[in-house]
């Protein structure tokens, strides 16, 4: 089974706990962020009826999940 939630450092699967992602190997916590494929602005995640969509406030339009760039960044 492949997952899209992998550590950017060691590429192991991330664990979801206490409303955040963590990498047990690297001992870090991470935040999952989505970025617009057109302007690279951070996207707002809209969740309704079991599906997720992404909205770009800069472009003022919905963005396809398949085109969105996902990044995991360490929390401070």
PDB file of N, CA and C in Angstrom:
ATOM      1  N   UNK A   1       0.835  -1.181   0.000  1.00  0.00           N
ATOM      2  CA  UNK A   1       0.000   0.000   0.000  1.00  0.00           C
ATOM      3  C   UNK A   1       0.883   1.248   0.000  1.00  0.00           C
ATOM      4  N   UNK A   2       0.641   2.151  -0.952  1.00  0.00           N
ATOM      5  CA  UNK A   2       1.393   3.396  -1.005  1.00  0.00           C
ATOM      6  C   UNK A   2       0.613   4.509  -0.315  1.00  0.00           C
ATOM      7  N   UNK A   3       1.361   5.414   0.240  1.00  0.00           N
ATOM      8  CA  UNK A   3       0.746   6.535   0.927  1.00  0.00           C
ATOM      9  C   UNK A   3       1.326   7.829   0.384  1.00  0.00           C
ATOM     10  N   UNK A   4       0.565   8.885   0.453  1.00  0.00           N
ATOM     11  CA  UNK A   4       1.065  10.180   0.008  1.00  0.00           C
ATOM     12  C   UNK A   4       1.651  10.968   1.173  1.00  0.00           C
ATOM     13  N   UNK A   5       1.565  10.433   2.371  1.00  0.00           N
ATOM     14  CA  UNK A   5       2.057  11.120   3.560  1.00  0.00           C
ATOM     15  C   UNK A   5       3.386  10.515   4.000  1.00  0.00           C
ATOM     16  N   UNK A   6       4.464  10.946   3.324  1.00  0.00           N
ATOM     17  CA  UNK A   6       5.791  10.438   3.627  1.00  0.00           C
ATOM     18  C   UNK A   6       6.699  11.567   4.095  1.00  0.00           C
ATOM     19  N   UNK A   7       7.623  11.218   4.942  1.00  0.00           N
ATOM     20  CA  UNK A   7       8.581  12.176   5.487  1.00  0.00           C
ATOM     21  C   UNK A   7       9.468  12.709   4.359  1.00  0.00           C
ATOM     22  N   UNK A   8       9.642  14.042   4.257  1.00  0.00           N
ATOM     23  CA  UNK A   8      10.503  14.601   3.213  1.00  0.00           C
ATOM     24  C   UNK A   8      11.991  14.296   3.429  1.00  0.00           C
ATOM     25  N   UNK A   9      12.362  13.893   4.632  1.00  0.00           N
ATOM     26  CA  UNK A   9      13.765  13.608   4.941  1.00  0.00           C
ATOM     27  C   UNK A   9      14.116  12.141   4.727  1.00  0.00           C
ATOM     28  N   UNK A  10      13.384  11.236   5.391  1.00  0.00           N
ATOM     29  CA  UNK A  10      13.737   9.811   5.330  1.00  0.00           C
ATOM     30  C   UNK A  10      12.796   8.981   4.457  1.00  0.00           C
ATOM     31  N   UNK A  11      11.696   9.572   4.007  1.00  0.00           N
ATOM     32  CA  UNK A  11      10.719   8.930   3.117  1.00  0.00           C
ATOM     33  C   UNK A  11       9.941   7.786   3.755  1.00  0.00           C
ATOM     34  N   UNK A  12       9.937   7.713   5.086  1.00  0.00           N
ATOM     35  CA  UNK A  12       9.090   6.747   5.788  1.00  0.00           C
ATOM     36  C   UNK A  12       7.686   7.314   5.919  1.00  0.00           C
ATOM     37  N   UNK A  13       6.717   6.423   6.121  1.00  0.00           N
ATOM     38  CA  UNK A  13       5.330   6.852   6.277  1.00  0.00           C
ATOM     39  C   UNK A  13       5.171   7.666   7.566  1.00  0.00           C
ATOM     40  N   UNK A  14       4.419   8.761   7.468  1.00  0.00           N
ATOM     41  CA  UNK A  14       4.168   9.615   8.624  1.00  0.00           C
ATOM     42  C   UNK A  14       2.993   9.083   9.427  1.00  0.00           C
ATOM     43  N   UNK A  15       3.033   9.304  10.725  1.00  0.00           N
ATOM     44  CA  UNK A  15       1.942   8.917  11.619  1.00  0.00           C
ATOM     45  C   UNK A  15       1.080  10.143  11.898  1.00  0.00           C
ATOM     46  N   UNK A  16      -0.238   9.943  12.007  1.00  0.00           N
ATOM     47  CA  UNK A  16      -1.174  11.020  12.330  1.00  0.00           C
ATOM     48  C   UNK A  16      -1.580  10.844  13.777  1.00  0.00           C
ATOM     49  N   UNK A  17      -1.222  11.825  14.615  1.00  0.00           N
ATOM     50  CA  UNK A  17      -1.592  11.753  16.021  1.00  0.00           C
ATOM     51  C   UNK A  17      -1.650  13.168  16.592  1.00  0.00           C
ATOM     52  N   UNK A  18      -2.619  13.379  17.450  1.00  0.00           N
ATOM     53  CA  UNK A  18      -2.812  14.679  18.108  1.00  0.00           C
ATOM     54  C   UNK A  18      -2.926  15.814  17.083  1.00  0.00           C
ATOM     55  N   UNK A  19      -3.666  15.567  16.008  1.00  0.00           N
ATOM     56  CA  UNK A  19      -3.915  16.563  14.949  1.00  0.00           C
ATOM     57  C   UNK A  19      -2.662  17.074  14.249  1.00  0.00           C
ATOM     58  N   UNK A  20      -1.655  16.228  14.146  1.00  0.00           N
ATOM     59  CA  UNK A  20      -0.452  16.591  13.407  1.00  0.00           C
ATOM     60  C   UNK A  20       0.235  15.330  12.887  1.00  0.00           C
ATOM     61  N   UNK A  21       1.090  15.506  11.914  1.00  0.00           N
ATOM     62  CA  UNK A  21       1.869  14.397  11.380  1.00  0.00           C
ATOM     63  C   UNK A  21       3.194  14.331  12.121  1.00  0.00           C
ATOM     64  N   UNK A  22       3.703  13.124  12.295  1.00  0.00           N
ATOM     65  CA  UNK A  22       5.012  12.981  12.927  1.00  0.00           C
ATOM     66  C   UNK A  22       5.777  11.845  12.255  1.00  0.00           C
ATOM     67  N   UNK A  23       7.098  12.001  12.244  1.00  0.00           N
ATOM     68  CA  UNK A  23       7.987  10.968  11.726  1.00  0.00           C
ATOM     69  C   UNK A  23       8.703  10.364  12.924  1.00  0.00           C
ATOM     70  N   UNK A  24       8.449   9.105  13.161  1.00  0.00           N
ATOM     71  CA  UNK A  24       9.069   8.427  14.296  1.00  0.00           C
ATOM     72  C   UNK A  24      10.579   8.264  14.093  1.00  0.00           C
ATOM     73  N   UNK A  25      11.016   8.065  12.861  1.00  0.00           N
ATOM     74  CA  UNK A  25      12.446   7.891  12.585  1.00  0.00           C
ATOM     75  C   UNK A  25      13.240   9.176  12.820  1.00  0.00           C
ATOM     76  N   UNK A  26      12.716  10.291  12.334  1.00  0.00           N
ATOM     77  CA  UNK A  26      13.417  11.574  12.442  1.00  0.00           C
ATOM     78  C   UNK A  26      13.083  12.331  13.731  1.00  0.00           C
ATOM     79  N   UNK A  27      12.060  11.878  14.457  1.00  0.00           N
ATOM     80  CA  UNK A  27      11.622  12.532  15.689  1.00  0.00           C
ATOM     81  C   UNK A  27      11.222  13.991  15.464  1.00  0.00           C
ATOM     82  N   UNK A  28      10.420  14.222  14.397  1.00  0.00           N
ATOM     83  CA  UNK A  28       9.940  15.570  14.112  1.00  0.00           C
ATOM     84  C   UNK A  28       8.437  15.543  13.890  1.00  0.00           C
ATOM     85  N   UNK A  29       7.800  16.697  14.094  1.00  0.00           N
ATOM     86  CA  UNK A  29       6.390  16.859  13.757  1.00  0.00           C
ATOM     87  C   UNK A  29       6.312  17.766  12.538  1.00  0.00           C
ATOM     88  N   UNK A  30       5.325  17.497  11.691  1.00  0.00           N
ATOM     89  CA  UNK A  30       5.209  18.198  10.415  1.00  0.00           C
ATOM     90  C   UNK A  30       3.799  18.715  10.187  1.00  0.00           C
ATOM     91  N   UNK A  31       3.705  19.765   9.375  1.00  0.00           N
ATOM     92  CA  UNK A  31       2.434  20.331   8.952  1.00  0.00           C
ATOM     93  C   UNK A  31       2.292  20.057   7.459  1.00  0.00           C
ATOM     94  N   UNK A  32       1.112  19.598   7.069  1.00  0.00           N
ATOM     95  CA  UNK A  32       0.836  19.333   5.654  1.00  0.00           C
ATOM     96  C   UNK A  32       0.220  20.593   5.050  1.00  0.00           C
ATOM     97  N   UNK A  33       0.838  21.102   3.973  1.00  0.00           N
ATOM     98  CA  UNK A  33       0.357  22.306   3.320  1.00  0.00           C
ATOM     99  C   UNK A  33       0.138  22.029   1.838  1.00  0.00           C
ATOM    100  N   UNK A  34      -0.866  22.693   1.269  1.00  0.00           N
ATOM    101  CA  UNK A  34      -1.160  22.562  -0.153  1.00  0.00           C
ATOM    102  C   UNK A  34      -0.896  23.909  -0.829  1.00  0.00           C
ATOM    103  N   UNK A  35      -0.293  23.848  -2.031  1.00  0.00           N
ATOM    104  CA  UNK A  35       0.049  25.066  -2.755  1.00  0.00           C
ATOM    105  C   UNK A  35      -0.551  25.046  -4.156  1.00  0.00           C
ATOM    106  N   UNK A  36      -0.931  26.228  -4.623  1.00  0.00           N
ATOM    107  CA  UNK A  36      -1.555  26.400  -5.933  1.00  0.00           C
ATOM    108  C   UNK A  36      -0.566  26.029  -7.042  1.00  0.00           C
ATOM    109  N   UNK A  37      -1.024  25.252  -8.026  1.00  0.00           N
ATOM    110  CA  UNK A  37      -0.145  24.876  -9.135  1.00  0.00           C
ATOM    111  C   UNK A  37       0.110  26.039 -10.092  1.00  0.00           C
ATOM    112  N   UNK A  38      -0.698  27.096 -10.014  1.00  0.00           N
ATOM    113  CA  UNK A  38      -0.565  28.217 -10.938  1.00  0.00           C
ATOM    114  C   UNK A  38       0.215  29.398 -10.357  1.00  0.00           C
ATOM    115  N   UNK A  39      -0.052  29.751  -9.079  1.00  0.00           N
ATOM    116  CA  UNK A  39       0.611  30.927  -8.497  1.00  0.00           C
ATOM    117  C   UNK A  39       1.460  30.592  -7.277  1.00  0.00           C
ATOM    118  N   UNK A  40       1.454  29.348  -6.822  1.00  0.00           N
ATOM    119  CA  UNK A  40       2.240  28.845  -5.689  1.00  0.00           C
ATOM    120  C   UNK A  40       1.823  29.424  -4.330  1.00  0.00           C
ATOM    121  N   UNK A  41       0.638  30.012  -4.251  1.00  0.00           N
ATOM    122  CA  UNK A  41       0.123  30.498  -2.965  1.00  0.00           C
ATOM    123  C   UNK A  41      -0.405  29.320  -2.155  1.00  0.00           C
ATOM    124  N   UNK A  42      -0.395  29.453  -0.827  1.00  0.00           N
ATOM    125  CA  UNK A  42      -0.939  28.391   0.011  1.00  0.00           C
ATOM    126  C   UNK A  42      -2.453  28.333  -0.178  1.00  0.00           C
ATOM    127  N   UNK A  43      -2.973  27.118  -0.291  1.00  0.00           N
ATOM    128  CA  UNK A  43      -4.389  26.919  -0.559  1.00  0.00           C
ATOM    129  C   UNK A  43      -5.172  26.675   0.719  1.00  0.00           C
ATOM    130  N   UNK A  44      -6.444  26.988   0.648  1.00  0.00           N
ATOM    131  CA  UNK A  44      -7.378  26.711   1.739  1.00  0.00           C
ATOM    132  C   UNK A  44      -8.064  25.387   1.427  1.00  0.00           C
ATOM    133  N   UNK A  45      -8.084  24.485   2.393  1.00  0.00           N
ATOM    134  CA  UNK A  45      -8.717  23.182   2.186  1.00  0.00           C
ATOM    135  C   UNK A  45     -10.174  23.284   2.602  1.00  0.00           C
ATOM    136  N   UNK A  46     -11.064  22.889   1.696  1.00  0.00           N
ATOM    137  CA  UNK A  46     -12.498  22.882   1.950  1.00  0.00           C
ATOM    138  C   UNK A  46     -12.945  21.434   2.040  1.00  0.00           C
ATOM    139  N   UNK A  47     -13.576  21.083   3.127  1.00  0.00           N
ATOM    140  CA  UNK A  47     -13.991  19.702   3.337  1.00  0.00           C
ATOM    141  C   UNK A  47     -15.513  19.666   3.505  1.00  0.00           C
ATOM    142  N   UNK A  48     -16.187  18.877   2.654  1.00  0.00           N
ATOM    143  CA  UNK A  48     -17.638  18.741   2.741  1.00  0.00           C
ATOM    144  C   UNK A  48     -18.070  17.412   2.144  1.00  0.00           C
ATOM    145  N   UNK A  49     -19.022  16.790   2.769  1.00  0.00           N
ATOM    146  CA  UNK A  49     -19.614  15.539   2.274  1.00  0.00           C
ATOM    147  C   UNK A  49     -18.566  14.462   1.997  1.00  0.00           C
ATOM    148  N   UNK A  50     -17.522  14.403   2.805  1.00  0.00           N
ATOM    149  CA  UNK A  50     -16.528  13.354   2.666  1.00  0.00           C
ATOM    150  C   UNK A  50     -15.480  13.575   1.599  1.00  0.00           C
ATOM    151  N   UNK A  51     -15.528  14.705   0.894  1.00  0.00           N
ATOM    152  CA  UNK A  51     -14.504  14.974  -0.116  1.00  0.00           C
ATOM    153  C   UNK A  51     -13.807  16.293   0.206  1.00  0.00           C
ATOM    154  N   UNK A  52     -12.594  16.426  -0.296  1.00  0.00           N
ATOM    155  CA  UNK A  52     -11.821  17.640  -0.055  1.00  0.00           C
ATOM    156  C   UNK A  52     -11.585  18.373  -1.368  1.00  0.00           C
ATOM    157  N   UNK A  53     -11.669  19.692  -1.301  1.00  0.00           N
ATOM    158  CA  UNK A  53     -11.357  20.555  -2.432  1.00  0.00           C
ATOM    159  C   UNK A  53     -10.384  21.614  -1.940  1.00  0.00           C
ATOM    160  N   UNK A  54      -9.723  22.258  -2.871  1.00  0.00           N
ATOM    161  CA  UNK A  54      -8.769  23.297  -2.516  1.00  0.00           C
ATOM    162  C   UNK A  54      -9.147  24.592  -3.219  1.00  0.00           C
ATOM    163  N   UNK A  55      -9.060  25.707  -2.466  1.00  0.00           N
ATOM    164  CA  UNK A  55      -9.404  27.010  -3.013  1.00  0.00           C
ATOM    165  C   UNK A  55      -8.211  27.937  -2.908  1.00  0.00           C
ATOM    166  N   UNK A  56      -7.914  28.636  -4.000  1.00  0.00           N
ATOM    167  CA  UNK A  56      -6.825  29.608  -4.017  1.00  0.00           C
ATOM    168  C   UNK A  56      -7.419  30.999  -3.877  1.00  0.00           C
ATOM    169  N   UNK A  57      -7.082  31.673  -2.779  1.00  0.00           N
ATOM    170  CA  UNK A  57      -7.579  33.036  -2.559  1.00  0.00           C
ATOM    171  C   UNK A  57      -6.917  34.039  -3.494  1.00  0.00           C
ATOM    172  N   UNK A  58      -5.724  33.736  -3.989  1.00  0.00           N
ATOM    173  CA  UNK A  58      -5.031  34.633  -4.917  1.00  0.00           C
ATOM    174  C   UNK A  58      -5.659  34.558  -6.306  1.00  0.00           C
ATOM    175  N   UNK A  59      -5.869  33.353  -6.817  1.00  0.00           N
ATOM    176  CA  UNK A  59      -6.491  33.152  -8.136  1.00  0.00           C
ATOM    177  C   UNK A  59      -8.013  33.273  -8.071  1.00  0.00           C
ATOM    178  N   UNK A  60      -8.564  33.152  -6.853  1.00  0.00           N
ATOM    179  CA  UNK A  60     -10.004  33.202  -6.603  1.00  0.00           C
ATOM    180  C   UNK A  60     -10.743  32.091  -7.345  1.00  0.00           C
ATOM    181  N   UNK A  61     -10.220  30.856  -7.244  1.00  0.00           N
ATOM    182  CA  UNK A  61     -10.877  29.718  -7.892  1.00  0.00           C
ATOM    183  C   UNK A  61     -10.493  28.404  -7.228  1.00  0.00           C
ATOM    184  N   UNK A  62     -11.330  27.392  -7.435  1.00  0.00           N
ATOM    185  CA  UNK A  62     -11.056  26.049  -6.947  1.00  0.00           C
ATOM    186  C   UNK A  62      -9.938  25.428  -7.763  1.00  0.00           C
ATOM    187  N   UNK A  63      -9.134  24.597  -7.113  1.00  0.00           N
ATOM    188  CA  UNK A  63      -8.035  23.914  -7.791  1.00  0.00           C
ATOM    189  C   UNK A  63      -8.226  22.410  -7.655  1.00  0.00           C
ATOM    190  N   UNK A  64      -7.919  21.690  -8.692  1.00  0.00           N
ATOM    191  CA  UNK A  64      -8.042  20.236  -8.704  1.00  0.00           C
ATOM    192  C   UNK A  64      -7.029  19.608  -7.757  1.00  0.00           C
ATOM    193  N   UNK A  65      -7.491  18.644  -6.969  1.00  0.00           N
ATOM    194  CA  UNK A  65      -6.619  17.943  -6.026  1.00  0.00           C
ATOM    195  C   UNK A  65      -5.435  17.298  -6.750  1.00  0.00           C
ATOM    196  N   UNK A  66      -5.645  16.844  -7.976  1.00  0.00           N
ATOM    197  CA  UNK A  66      -4.589  16.175  -8.731  1.00  0.00           C
ATOM    198  C   UNK A  66      -3.483  17.137  -9.171  1.00  0.00           C
ATOM    199  N   UNK A  67      -3.762  18.438  -9.210  1.00  0.00           N
ATOM    200  CA  UNK A  67      -2.763  19.424  -9.635  1.00  0.00           C
ATOM    201  C   UNK A  67      -2.072  20.120  -8.469  1.00  0.00           C
ATOM    202  N   UNK A  68      -2.635  20.011  -7.277  1.00  0.00           N
ATOM    203  CA  UNK A  68      -2.119  20.709  -6.097  1.00  0.00           C
ATOM    204  C   UNK A  68      -0.759  20.141  -5.680  1.00  0.00           C
ATOM    205  N   UNK A  69       0.160  21.032  -5.279  1.00  0.00           N
ATOM    206  CA  UNK A  69       1.464  20.608  -4.767  1.00  0.00           C
ATOM    207  C   UNK A  69       1.377  20.524  -3.254  1.00  0.00           C
ATOM    208  N   UNK A  70       1.669  19.339  -2.720  1.00  0.00           N
ATOM    209  CA  UNK A  70       1.613  19.096  -1.271  1.00  0.00           C
ATOM    210  C   UNK A  70       3.038  19.126  -0.718  1.00  0.00           C
ATOM    211  N   UNK A  71       3.202  19.799   0.410  1.00  0.00           N
ATOM    212  CA  UNK A  71       4.520  19.856   1.069  1.00  0.00           C
ATOM    213  C   UNK A  71       4.330  19.646   2.574  1.00  0.00           C
ATOM    214  N   UNK A  72       5.289  18.953   3.171  1.00  0.00           N
ATOM    215  CA  UNK A  72       5.316  18.776   4.616  1.00  0.00           C
ATOM    216  C   UNK A  72       6.460  19.621   5.159  1.00  0.00           C
ATOM    217  N   UNK A  73       6.139  20.506   6.110  1.00  0.00           N
ATOM    218  CA  UNK A  73       7.157  21.352   6.702  1.00  0.00           C
ATOM    219  C   UNK A  73       7.200  21.114   8.211  1.00  0.00           C
ATOM    220  N   UNK A  74       8.403  21.125   8.796  1.00  0.00           N
ATOM    221  CA  UNK A  74       8.527  20.907  10.237  1.00  0.00           C
ATOM    222  C   UNK A  74       7.849  22.025  11.028  1.00  0.00           C
ATOM    223  N   UNK A  75       7.237  21.653  12.152  1.00  0.00           N
ATOM    224  CA  UNK A  75       6.652  22.662  13.028  1.00  0.00           C
ATOM    225  C   UNK A  75       7.771  23.271  13.853  1.00  0.00           C
ATOM    226  N   UNK A  76       7.530  24.472  14.331  1.00  0.00           N
ATOM    227  CA  UNK A  76       8.584  25.167  15.093  1.00  0.00           C
ATOM    228  C   UNK A  76       8.484  24.901  16.554  1.00  0.00           C
TER     229      UNK A  76
END
